Amino acid sequence: MTFAAALAQACPEATAADVAEVERAIAAARTRWPDGPVPDDELARYLGERWTGPTHAGDLYLAWWCASGAPAALATFEAEFAGELALATARFRSLPADELRQHLRLKLFFPVGASPARIRAYAGLGPLRGWLRVMALRTFVDVTRGGRRDAASRALEDTDLVTDPRTGLVGADLTALLKQALAAAVTGLEPRQRVFLRHVYVEELTLEQIAALYGIHRATVARTLATARAQVTEATRGALAARLGDRPDDLSTVVRALERDVDLSLSRILDAPTP
């Protein structure tokens, strides 16, 4: 059976165009990471279990490869995201960067008891780069602050979201505006959507764990999460456009920040105490 046929079987919701897009994305990923394995039935099942669309298939391919524990995969991952890891470790100076990275490596790539490696929790809802930022910050807070959740919230709250490309400086007003717009968008979700997002971004549950918790299919969880994330993004864009429509440069800057850091922002907002 070809990979395309295996993917179509594993993911009945995928159209022929979706399958073709996934094949192109994985071909590009294998060009970028030539040591990566040939796509097979196992990858098709992995994608089918996490299917929310073809958009982040290349990132899911890398996550699947890393979930195998192959040394070449882990080396590729750390080389690909070296910049993000350096920025994250720079925020936590009480421990050496190498030690922090080792804690993250253990959390992401090695199972603990009956719990699978956390890299398997990446479901392709957004870019792997954004998901990694959230995981890194939370892991480093747990390591350096004794795992106190209030410390985690402060660390995420203090993360700057918006940088003016003309000056390289953080725009405090734009950051505040983005945070307000995102918070309002999350509030506008249905309760079930908010709960599912919290399961992913705060409690770090996998799609399989959420599905088991509610006695529903993984595909239902994936659809709910994808719809909720898309609604948050669109509602936030609309609110920003309404406020900054006469300031196109600022609007462009803040929308780029939204696209880059929506996962980190959702983690922060969903982890905040309920008033």
CSV table of C-alpha atoms in Angstrom, one decimal:
chain,number,residue,atom,x,y,z
A,1,MET,CA,0.0,0.0,0.0
A,2,THR,CA,1.3,3.4,-0.9
A,3,PHE,CA,1.7,6.1,1.8
A,4,ALA,CA,-1.1,8.1,0.1
A,5,ALA,CA,-3.4,5.2,0.2
A,6,ALA,CA,-2.5,4.5,3.9
A,7,LEU,CA,-3.2,8.1,4.8
A,8,ALA,CA,-6.5,8.1,3.0
A,9,GLN,CA,-7.4,5.0,5.0
A,10,ALA,CA,-6.2,6.3,8.3
A,11,CYS,CA,-7.9,9.7,7.8
A,12,PRO,CA,-11.2,9.4,6.0
A,13,GLU,CA,-11.9,13.1,6.4
A,14,ALA,CA,-8.8,14.0,4.2
A,15,THR,CA,-9.6,14.9,0.6
A,16,ALA,CA,-7.5,13.9,-2.3
A,17,ALA,CA,-6.1,17.5,-2.3
A,18,ASP,CA,-5.3,17.1,1.4
A,19,VAL,CA,-3.4,13.9,0.8
A,20,ALA,CA,-1.5,15.5,-2.1
A,21,GLU,CA,-0.6,18.5,0.1
A,22,VAL,CA,0.6,16.2,2.9
A,23,GLU,CA,2.8,14.3,0.4
A,24,ARG,CA,4.3,17.6,-0.8
A,25,ALA,CA,4.9,18.8,2.8
A,26,ILE,CA,6.6,15.6,3.8
A,27,ALA,CA,8.7,15.5,0.6
A,28,ALA,CA,9.9,19.1,1.5
A,29,ALA,CA,10.6,18.0,5.1
A,30,ARG,CA,12.7,15.1,3.9
A,31,THR,CA,14.7,17.4,1.6
A,32,ARG,CA,15.2,19.7,4.6
A,33,TRP,CA,16.1,16.7,6.9
A,34,PRO,CA,17.6,14.1,4.6
A,35,ASP,CA,18.2,11.6,7.4
A,36,GLY,CA,14.5,11.3,8.0
A,37,PRO,CA,12.7,8.0,7.4
A,38,VAL,CA,10.6,7.2,4.4
A,39,PRO,CA,6.9,7.8,5.1
A,40,ASP,CA,5.0,4.6,5.8
A,41,ASP,CA,1.8,3.2,7.3
A,42,GLU,CA,2.9,4.1,10.8
A,43,LEU,CA,3.3,7.7,9.9
A,44,ALA,CA,-0.1,7.6,8.1
A,45,ARG,CA,-1.7,6.3,11.3
A,46,TYR,CA,0.1,8.9,13.4
A,47,LEU,CA,-1.2,11.7,11.2
A,48,GLY,CA,-4.7,10.2,11.2
A,49,GLU,CA,-4.8,10.2,15.0
A,50,ARG,CA,-4.0,13.9,15.0
A,51,TRP,CA,-5.7,15.0,11.8
A,52,THR,CA,-6.8,18.7,11.8
A,53,GLY,CA,-5.8,19.3,8.2
A,54,PRO,CA,-2.7,19.2,6.1
A,55,THR,CA,-1.2,22.6,7.1
A,56,HIS,CA,1.4,21.4,9.6
A,57,ALA,CA,2.2,18.0,8.1
A,58,GLY,CA,5.9,18.7,7.9
A,59,ASP,CA,6.1,19.6,11.6
A,60,LEU,CA,4.1,16.4,12.4
A,61,TYR,CA,6.6,14.4,10.3
A,62,LEU,CA,9.4,15.7,12.5
A,63,ALA,CA,7.5,15.1,15.7
A,64,TRP,CA,6.7,11.5,14.5
A,65,TRP,CA,10.4,10.9,13.8
A,66,CYS,CA,11.4,12.3,17.2
A,67,ALA,CA,8.8,10.1,18.9
A,68,SER,CA,10.8,7.1,17.6
A,69,GLY,CA,13.7,8.2,19.8
A,70,ALA,CA,16.1,8.0,16.9
A,71,PRO,CA,19.3,9.9,17.8
A,72,ALA,CA,19.4,11.5,14.4
A,73,ALA,CA,15.9,12.8,14.9
A,74,LEU,CA,16.7,14.4,18.3
A,75,ALA,CA,19.8,16.0,16.8
A,76,THR,CA,17.8,17.3,13.9
A,77,PHE,CA,15.2,18.7,16.2
A,78,GLU,CA,17.7,20.6,18.4
A,79,ALA,CA,19.5,22.0,15.4
A,80,GLU,CA,16.3,23.1,13.8
A,81,PHE,CA,15.1,24.9,16.9
A,82,ALA,CA,18.4,26.0,18.4
A,83,GLY,CA,17.4,29.7,18.3
A,84,GLU,CA,14.2,29.1,20.2
A,85,LEU,CA,16.0,27.0,22.8
A,86,ALA,CA,18.7,29.7,23.3
A,87,LEU,CA,16.1,32.4,23.8
A,88,ALA,CA,14.1,30.3,26.2
A,89,THR,CA,17.1,29.3,28.3
A,90,ALA,CA,18.3,32.9,28.4
A,91,ARG,CA,15.3,33.8,30.6
A,92,PHE,CA,16.4,31.3,33.3
A,93,ARG,CA,19.9,32.0,34.6
A,94,SER,CA,19.7,30.1,37.9
A,95,LEU,CA,20.7,26.9,36.1
A,96,PRO,CA,23.2,26.3,33.2
A,97,ALA,CA,21.6,26.3,29.7
A,98,ASP,CA,22.8,22.8,29.1
A,99,GLU,CA,21.1,21.5,32.2
A,100,LEU,CA,17.8,23.2,31.2
A,101,ARG,CA,18.0,21.7,27.7
A,102,GLN,CA,18.6,18.3,29.2
A,103,HIS,CA,15.4,18.6,31.4
A,104,LEU,CA,13.4,19.6,28.3
A,105,ARG,CA,15.0,16.8,26.2
A,106,LEU,CA,13.9,14.2,28.8
A,107,LYS,CA,10.4,15.6,29.0
A,108,LEU,CA,9.9,15.8,25.2
A,109,PHE,CA,11.5,12.6,24.0
A,110,PHE,CA,11.4,9.9,26.7
A,111,PRO,CA,8.3,8.2,28.2
A,112,VAL,CA,7.8,8.3,31.9
A,113,GLY,CA,6.1,5.2,33.3
A,114,ALA,CA,2.9,4.7,31.3
A,115,SER,CA,2.9,8.3,30.0
A,116,PRO,CA,4.2,8.6,26.4
A,117,ALA,CA,6.9,11.1,25.4
A,118,ARG,CA,5.5,14.6,25.4
A,119,ILE,CA,6.4,15.2,21.8
A,120,ARG,CA,3.5,12.9,20.9
A,121,ALA,CA,1.2,15.5,22.4
A,122,TYR,CA,2.0,17.9,19.5
A,123,ALA,CA,-1.1,17.6,17.3
A,124,GLY,CA,-0.4,20.1,14.6
A,125,LEU,CA,-2.9,22.7,15.7
A,126,GLY,CA,-0.2,25.3,15.1
A,127,PRO,CA,3.5,25.4,14.2
A,128,LEU,CA,5.8,23.1,16.1
A,129,ARG,CA,8.0,26.1,16.8
A,130,GLY,CA,5.2,27.8,18.8
A,131,TRP,CA,4.3,24.6,20.7
A,132,LEU,CA,8.0,24.2,21.6
A,133,ARG,CA,8.1,27.7,23.1
A,134,VAL,CA,5.3,26.8,25.5
A,135,MET,CA,6.7,23.5,26.5
A,136,ALA,CA,10.2,25.0,27.1
A,137,LEU,CA,9.0,27.9,29.2
A,138,ARG,CA,6.8,25.6,31.3
A,139,THR,CA,9.5,23.0,31.8
A,140,PHE,CA,12.1,25.6,32.8
A,141,VAL,CA,9.8,27.2,35.3
A,142,ASP,CA,9.0,23.8,36.8
A,143,VAL,CA,12.8,23.0,37.1
A,144,THR,CA,13.9,26.4,38.4
A,145,ARG,CA,11.0,27.4,40.6
A,146,GLY,CA,10.0,24.0,42.1
A,147,GLY,CA,7.1,23.6,39.8
A,148,ARG,CA,5.0,26.3,41.4
A,149,ARG,CA,2.1,27.1,39.0
A,150,ASP,CA,2.0,30.8,40.1
A,151,ALA,CA,5.6,31.1,39.0
A,152,ALA,CA,4.7,29.6,35.7
A,153,SER,CA,1.9,32.1,35.2
A,154,ARG,CA,4.2,35.0,36.0
A,155,ALA,CA,6.9,33.8,33.6
A,156,LEU,CA,4.4,33.4,30.8
A,157,GLU,CA,2.7,36.8,31.7
A,158,ASP,CA,6.1,38.5,31.4
A,159,THR,CA,6.8,37.2,28.0
A,160,ASP,CA,6.8,40.1,25.5
A,161,LEU,CA,4.6,39.4,22.5
A,162,VAL,CA,4.9,42.4,20.2
A,163,THR,CA,8.2,43.8,18.8
A,164,ASP,CA,8.3,46.7,16.4
A,165,PRO,CA,10.4,45.6,13.4
A,166,ARG,CA,11.5,49.2,12.8
A,167,THR,CA,13.1,49.7,16.3
A,168,GLY,CA,13.5,46.2,17.6
A,169,LEU,CA,11.7,47.4,20.8
A,170,VAL,CA,8.7,45.9,22.4
A,171,GLY,CA,5.5,48.0,21.9
A,172,ALA,CA,3.9,47.9,25.3
A,173,ASP,CA,0.6,49.4,24.0
A,174,LEU,CA,0.4,46.9,21.2
A,175,THR,CA,1.2,44.0,23.5
A,176,ALA,CA,-1.5,45.1,25.9
A,177,LEU,CA,-4.0,45.4,23.0
A,178,LEU,CA,-3.1,42.0,21.6
A,179,LYS,CA,-3.5,40.4,25.1
A,180,GLN,CA,-6.9,42.1,25.5
A,181,ALA,CA,-8.1,41.0,22.1
A,182,LEU,CA,-7.0,37.4,22.7
A,183,ALA,CA,-8.6,37.2,26.1
A,184,ALA,CA,-11.9,38.5,24.7
A,185,ALA,CA,-11.7,35.9,21.9
A,186,VAL,CA,-11.1,33.1,24.4
A,187,THR,CA,-14.0,34.3,26.5
A,188,GLY,CA,-16.2,34.2,23.4
A,189,LEU,CA,-15.7,30.5,22.9
A,190,GLU,CA,-18.2,27.9,24.0
A,191,PRO,CA,-17.3,26.4,27.4
A,192,ARG,CA,-16.5,23.0,25.9
A,193,GLN,CA,-14.0,24.6,23.5
A,194,ARG,CA,-12.3,26.5,26.4
A,195,VAL,CA,-12.0,23.3,28.4
A,196,PHE,CA,-10.5,21.4,25.6
A,197,LEU,CA,-8.0,24.1,24.9
A,198,ARG,CA,-7.1,24.2,28.6
A,199,HIS,CA,-6.5,20.4,28.5
A,200,VAL,CA,-4.0,20.9,25.7
A,201,TYR,CA,-2.3,24.2,26.6
A,202,VAL,CA,-2.2,24.0,30.4
A,203,GLU,CA,-2.6,20.4,31.4
A,204,GLU,CA,-0.6,19.2,28.4
A,205,LEU,CA,-3.0,16.3,27.6
A,206,THR,CA,-2.8,14.4,24.3
A,207,LEU,CA,-5.7,14.0,22.0
A,208,GLU,CA,-6.0,10.4,23.1
A,209,GLN,CA,-6.2,11.3,26.7
A,210,ILE,CA,-8.8,14.0,26.1
A,211,ALA,CA,-10.8,11.5,24.0
A,212,ALA,CA,-10.7,8.9,26.8
A,213,LEU,CA,-11.7,11.4,29.4
A,214,TYR,CA,-14.9,12.3,27.6
A,215,GLY,CA,-15.6,8.9,25.9
A,216,ILE,CA,-15.4,10.4,22.4
A,217,HIS,CA,-13.3,9.8,19.3
A,218,ARG,CA,-9.9,11.5,18.8
A,219,ALA,CA,-11.2,13.0,15.6
A,220,THR,CA,-13.9,14.8,17.5
A,221,VAL,CA,-11.4,16.2,19.9
A,222,ALA,CA,-9.1,17.3,17.0
A,223,ARG,CA,-12.0,19.0,15.2
A,224,THR,CA,-13.1,20.9,18.4
A,225,LEU,CA,-9.6,22.1,19.1
A,226,ALA,CA,-8.9,23.2,15.5
A,227,THR,CA,-12.2,25.0,15.3
A,228,ALA,CA,-11.6,26.8,18.6
A,229,ARG,CA,-8.1,27.8,17.7
A,230,ALA,CA,-9.3,29.2,14.4
A,231,GLN,CA,-12.1,31.1,16.0
A,232,VAL,CA,-9.7,32.7,18.5
A,233,THR,CA,-7.3,33.7,15.8
A,234,GLU,CA,-10.0,35.2,13.5
A,235,ALA,CA,-11.8,37.0,16.4
A,236,THR,CA,-8.5,38.5,17.5
A,237,ARG,CA,-7.6,39.6,14.0
A,238,GLY,CA,-11.0,41.2,13.7
A,239,ALA,CA,-10.7,43.1,17.0
A,240,LEU,CA,-7.2,44.3,16.1
A,241,ALA,CA,-8.3,45.5,12.7
A,242,ALA,CA,-11.2,47.4,14.3
A,243,ARG,CA,-8.8,49.1,16.7
A,244,LEU,CA,-5.8,49.6,14.3
A,245,GLY,CA,-7.4,50.0,10.9
A,246,ASP,CA,-6.0,53.5,10.5
A,247,ARG,CA,-2.5,52.4,11.6
A,248,PRO,CA,-1.5,49.7,9.0
A,249,ASP,CA,2.1,49.4,10.2
A,250,ASP,CA,1.1,48.7,13.8
A,251,LEU,CA,-1.7,46.3,12.6
A,252,SER,CA,0.8,44.4,10.5
A,253,THR,CA,3.2,44.2,13.5
A,254,VAL,CA,0.7,42.9,15.9
A,255,VAL,CA,-0.8,40.4,13.5
A,256,ARG,CA,2.6,38.9,12.9
A,257,ALA,CA,3.0,38.6,16.7
A,258,LEU,CA,-0.4,36.9,16.9
A,259,GLU,CA,0.6,34.4,14.2
A,260,ARG,CA,4.0,33.7,15.9
A,261,ASP,CA,2.9,33.4,19.5
A,262,VAL,CA,-0.7,32.4,19.6
A,263,ASP,CA,0.1,29.1,21.3
A,264,LEU,CA,2.1,30.9,24.1
A,265,SER,CA,-0.6,33.4,24.4
A,266,LEU,CA,-3.3,30.8,24.8
A,267,SER,CA,-1.2,29.0,27.4
A,268,ARG,CA,-0.9,32.2,29.4
A,269,ILE,CA,-4.6,33.2,29.1
A,270,LEU,CA,-6.0,29.7,29.9
A,271,ASP,CA,-3.7,29.3,32.9
A,272,ALA,CA,-4.9,32.6,34.5
A,273,PRO,CA,-7.1,32.3,37.6
A,274,THR,CA,-10.8,32.6,36.9
A,275,PRO,CA,-12.2,35.8,38.4
